[in-house]
CSV table of C-alpha atoms in Angstrom, one decimal:
chain,number,residue,atom,x,y,z
A,23,MET,CA,-23.1,8.0,-5.5
A,24,THR,CA,-21.1,11.1,-4.8
A,25,GLN,CA,-17.9,11.2,-6.7
A,26,LEU,CA,-14.8,9.8,-5.1
A,27,THR,CA,-11.5,11.7,-5.5
A,28,LEU,CA,-8.2,10.3,-4.3
A,29,ILE,CA,-5.2,12.6,-4.0
A,30,ILE,CA,-1.9,10.8,-4.2
A,31,GLY,CA,1.9,11.4,-4.6
A,32,ASN,CA,4.3,10.0,-7.1
A,33,LYS,CA,3.5,6.4,-8.0
A,34,ASN,CA,7.2,5.5,-8.0
A,35,TYR,CA,7.8,6.6,-4.5
A,36,SER,CA,4.6,7.1,-2.4
A,37,SER,CA,4.0,3.8,-0.6
A,38,TRP,CA,1.1,5.4,1.4
A,39,SER,CA,-0.6,6.4,-1.7
A,40,LEU,CA,-0.4,3.0,-3.2
A,41,ARG,CA,-2.5,1.4,-0.4
A,42,PRO,CA,-5.9,2.9,-0.9
A,43,TRP,CA,-5.3,3.3,-4.7
A,44,LEU,CA,-4.7,-0.4,-5.1
A,45,LEU,CA,-8.0,-1.2,-3.3
A,46,MET,CA,-10.0,1.3,-5.2
A,47,LYS,CA,-8.6,0.3,-8.6
A,48,GLN,CA,-8.8,-3.5,-7.9
A,49,TRP,CA,-12.4,-3.1,-6.7
A,50,ASP,CA,-13.2,-1.2,-9.9
A,51,LEU,CA,-14.5,1.9,-8.1
A,52,ASP,CA,-15.2,5.0,-10.1
A,53,PHE,CA,-12.9,7.7,-8.8
A,54,THR,CA,-10.9,10.7,-9.9
A,55,GLU,CA,-7.1,10.6,-9.3
A,56,VAL,CA,-5.2,13.7,-8.5
A,57,ARG,CA,-1.4,13.2,-8.5
A,58,ILE,CA,0.8,15.7,-6.7
A,59,PRO,CA,4.6,15.1,-7.2
A,60,LEU,CA,6.2,15.2,-3.8
A,61,TYR,CA,9.2,17.3,-2.6
A,62,THR,CA,8.7,20.1,-5.2
A,63,PRO,CA,8.5,23.8,-4.2
A,64,VAL,CA,4.7,23.8,-4.5
A,65,ALA,CA,4.0,20.3,-3.2
A,66,SER,CA,3.1,21.3,0.3
A,67,SER,CA,0.8,24.1,-0.7
A,68,GLU,CA,-0.9,21.9,-3.2
A,69,ILE,CA,-1.5,19.1,-0.7
A,70,LEU,CA,-2.8,21.6,1.9
A,71,ARG,CA,-5.5,22.6,-0.6
A,72,TYR,CA,-7.0,19.1,-0.1
A,73,SER,CA,-6.2,18.4,3.6
A,74,PRO,CA,-5.0,20.3,6.6
A,75,ALA,CA,-2.8,17.3,7.5
A,76,GLY,CA,-0.6,18.2,4.6
A,77,LYS,CA,0.2,14.6,3.6
A,78,VAL,CA,-1.0,12.2,0.9
A,79,PRO,CA,-3.1,10.2,0.4
A,80,ILE,CA,-6.4,12.0,0.9
A,81,LEU,CA,-9.9,10.8,-0.1
A,82,HIS,CA,-12.6,13.3,-0.9
A,83,HIS,CA,-16.1,11.9,-0.9
A,84,GLY,CA,-18.4,14.8,-1.6
A,85,LEU,CA,-17.7,17.3,1.2
A,86,LEU,CA,-16.1,14.7,3.4
A,87,ARG,CA,-12.3,14.5,3.6
A,88,VAL,CA,-10.6,11.4,4.9
A,89,TRP,CA,-6.8,11.2,5.2
A,90,ASP,CA,-4.3,8.6,6.2
A,91,SER,CA,-4.0,5.3,4.3
A,92,LEU,CA,-5.5,3.0,6.8
A,93,ALA,CA,-8.4,5.4,7.6
A,94,ILE,CA,-9.2,5.7,3.9
A,95,CYS,CA,-9.2,1.9,3.5
A,96,GLU,CA,-11.4,1.5,6.5
A,97,TYR,CA,-13.8,4.1,5.2
A,98,LEU,CA,-14.0,2.4,1.8
A,99,ALA,CA,-14.7,-0.9,3.5
A,100,GLU,CA,-17.7,0.6,5.2
A,101,GLN,CA,-19.0,2.3,2.1
A,102,PHE,CA,-18.6,-0.8,-0.1
A,103,PRO,CA,-19.3,-3.7,2.2
A,104,ASP,CA,-19.9,-6.0,-0.8
A,105,ARG,CA,-16.1,-5.8,-1.6
A,106,TYR,CA,-15.2,-7.3,1.8
A,107,GLY,CA,-12.3,-5.1,2.8
A,108,TRP,CA,-11.8,-7.3,5.8
A,109,PRO,CA,-12.2,-11.1,6.1
A,110,GLN,CA,-15.7,-12.2,6.9
A,111,ASP,CA,-14.6,-14.6,9.6
A,112,PHE,CA,-14.2,-12.7,12.9
A,113,GLN,CA,-10.9,-14.4,13.9
A,114,ALA,CA,-9.4,-13.8,10.5
A,115,ARG,CA,-10.7,-10.2,10.6
A,116,ALA,CA,-9.0,-9.6,14.0
A,117,ILE,CA,-5.7,-10.9,12.7
A,118,ALA,CA,-6.1,-8.8,9.4
A,119,ARG,CA,-6.7,-5.7,11.5
A,120,SER,CA,-3.7,-6.5,13.8
A,121,ILE,CA,-1.2,-7.0,11.0
A,122,SER,CA,-2.5,-3.9,9.1
A,123,ALA,CA,-2.0,-1.8,12.2
A,124,GLU,CA,1.4,-3.3,12.8
A,125,MET,CA,2.4,-2.4,9.2
A,126,HIS,CA,1.0,1.1,9.6
A,127,SER,CA,3.0,1.9,12.7
A,128,GLY,CA,6.0,-0.4,12.6
A,129,PHE,CA,8.9,-1.6,10.5
A,130,GLN,CA,10.8,1.7,10.7
A,131,ALA,CA,14.2,0.3,9.8
A,132,LEU,CA,12.8,-1.2,6.6
A,133,ARG,CA,11.1,2.1,5.7
A,134,GLN,CA,14.1,4.2,6.3
A,135,ASN,CA,16.8,2.0,4.7
A,136,MET,CA,14.8,0.7,1.8
A,137,PRO,CA,12.5,3.5,0.6
A,138,MET,CA,10.0,2.6,-2.0
A,139,ASN,CA,11.3,3.1,-5.6
A,140,CYS,CA,9.4,0.9,-8.0
A,141,ARG,CA,11.4,1.6,-11.2
A,142,SER,CA,14.9,1.1,-9.8
A,143,ARG,CA,16.9,-1.9,-8.6
A,144,PHE,CA,19.4,-1.7,-5.7
A,145,PRO,CA,20.2,-5.3,-4.8
A,146,GLY,CA,21.7,-5.5,-1.3
A,147,LYS,CA,21.4,-1.8,-0.6
A,148,GLY,CA,20.0,-0.8,2.8
A,149,MET,CA,20.5,-4.1,4.5
A,150,THR,CA,21.2,-3.8,8.2
A,151,ALA,CA,20.6,-6.1,11.1
A,152,SER,CA,17.5,-4.1,12.0
A,153,VAL,CA,16.2,-4.3,8.5
A,154,GLN,CA,16.7,-8.0,8.5
A,155,THR,CA,14.7,-8.2,11.7
A,156,ASP,CA,11.9,-6.3,10.0
A,157,ILE,CA,12.1,-8.6,6.9
A,158,ASP,CA,11.9,-11.7,9.1
A,159,ARG,CA,8.8,-10.4,10.8
A,160,VAL,CA,7.1,-9.5,7.6
A,161,THR,CA,7.7,-12.9,6.0
A,162,SER,CA,6.6,-14.6,9.2
A,163,ILE,CA,3.3,-12.7,9.0
A,164,TRP,CA,2.9,-13.6,5.4
A,165,ARG,CA,3.6,-17.3,6.0
A,166,ASP,CA,1.3,-17.5,9.0
A,167,CYS,CA,-1.6,-15.8,7.2
A,168,ARG,CA,-1.2,-17.8,4.0
A,169,GLN,CA,-1.1,-21.1,5.9
A,170,THR,CA,-3.8,-20.3,8.4
A,171,TYR,CA,-6.3,-18.2,6.5
A,172,GLY,CA,-5.3,-18.1,2.8
A,173,LYS,CA,-6.7,-21.4,1.5
A,174,ALA,CA,-9.4,-19.7,-0.6
A,175,GLY,CA,-7.0,-17.8,-2.8
A,176,ASP,CA,-3.5,-16.6,-3.3
A,177,LEU,CA,-3.5,-13.6,-0.9
A,178,LEU,CA,-3.1,-13.3,2.8
A,179,PHE,CA,-6.7,-14.2,3.6
A,180,GLY,CA,-7.5,-15.7,0.2
A,181,GLU,CA,-9.1,-12.8,-1.5
A,182,LEU,CA,-7.9,-9.2,-1.6
A,183,THR,CA,-8.3,-7.4,1.8
A,184,ILE,CA,-7.0,-4.2,3.3
A,185,ALA,CA,-4.1,-6.2,4.8
A,186,ASP,CA,-2.8,-7.0,1.3
A,187,ALA,CA,-3.1,-3.3,0.4
A,188,MET,CA,-1.0,-2.4,3.5
A,189,PHE,CA,1.7,-4.9,2.6
A,190,ALA,CA,1.8,-4.2,-1.2
A,191,PRO,CA,4.5,-1.5,-0.9
A,192,VAL,CA,6.7,-4.0,1.0
A,193,VAL,CA,6.4,-6.3,-2.0
A,194,THR,CA,7.8,-3.6,-4.2
A,195,ARG,CA,10.6,-2.9,-1.7
A,196,PHE,CA,11.7,-6.5,-1.7
A,197,ILE,CA,11.9,-6.5,-5.5
A,198,THR,CA,13.8,-3.2,-5.6
A,199,TYR,CA,16.4,-4.3,-3.1
A,200,GLY,CA,16.7,-7.9,-4.1
A,201,VAL,CA,15.5,-9.3,-0.8
A,202,SER,CA,15.5,-13.1,-0.6
A,203,VAL,CA,12.4,-14.7,0.9
A,204,ASP,CA,11.0,-18.2,1.5
A,205,PRO,CA,8.9,-20.0,-1.1
A,206,ILE,CA,5.5,-19.1,0.6
A,207,SER,CA,6.4,-15.4,0.7
A,208,SER,CA,7.7,-15.5,-2.8
A,209,ALA,CA,4.5,-16.9,-4.1
A,210,TYR,CA,2.5,-14.3,-2.2
A,211,MET,CA,4.7,-11.5,-3.7
A,212,GLU,CA,4.0,-13.0,-7.2
A,213,ALA,CA,0.2,-12.9,-6.4
A,214,ILE,CA,0.4,-9.2,-5.4
A,215,LEU,CA,2.4,-8.3,-8.5
A,216,ALA,CA,0.0,-10.1,-10.7
A,217,LEU,CA,-3.0,-8.0,-9.6
A,218,PRO,CA,-4.2,-5.9,-12.6
A,219,ALA,CA,-4.3,-2.8,-10.4
A,220,MET,CA,-0.8,-3.4,-9.2
A,221,GLN,CA,0.5,-3.8,-12.8
A,222,THR,CA,-1.2,-0.6,-13.8
A,223,TRP,CA,0.5,1.3,-10.9
A,224,LEU,CA,3.9,-0.1,-11.7
A,225,GLU,CA,3.6,0.7,-15.3
A,226,ALA,CA,2.7,4.3,-14.4
A,227,ALA,CA,5.7,4.5,-12.0
A,228,GLN,CA,8.0,3.5,-14.8
A,229,VAL,CA,7.2,6.5,-16.9
A,230,GLU,CA,7.1,9.2,-14.2
A,231,SER,CA,9.7,11.8,-14.9
A,232,GLU,CA,10.3,13.1,-11.3
A,233,THR,CA,13.3,12.0,-9.3
A,234,ILE,CA,13.4,12.3,-5.5
A,235,SER,CA,17.1,12.1,-4.5
A,236,ALA,CA,16.3,10.9,-0.9
A,237,TYR,CA,14.8,7.8,-2.4
A,238,GLU,CA,17.6,7.1,-4.7
A,239,PRO,CA,20.4,5.5,-2.6
């Protein structure tokens, strides 16, 4: 198969990069990683070499370029159907797509006030009424999926799906900012953090040297 190349940002900060990377690594796909530290004088020009959208992540598959986290995950699910990127049951698949799209386009208060920062701890920082509303919605999604569709494993739909990849950065945010969650959500977070690919990402984030001041409240 034609070589896959995934262009990402800093592992400590780039939530969008984590999503497809986690799938590809956990699925044991053979791919080349290109890491471009964000918010440097040359970051924009470097990223534009790989995609006219000027943002990470970007997937190159031969001559094809795919950008945007969810689009990349969808493409990978089509290219590797044996990995079951979406649940096999049509109802579960519809819910998985719905919550992935909701995560993709929503939760702005959480994103803005609790930016991803894997190696730091800021308990209580960033909490506002709007952020709490986002947190309540996230944990409601996690509980509903675990209780309705998650009996075959420890993740939202049992086994790893694109939906888990979409919510993985939220797990890191809840750890960073010391967010208290219910027991079902806590168990789900532990399951995400226990994924070998997730552990590899977090270990790499710890040793990155770059600091982005906007993500350091």
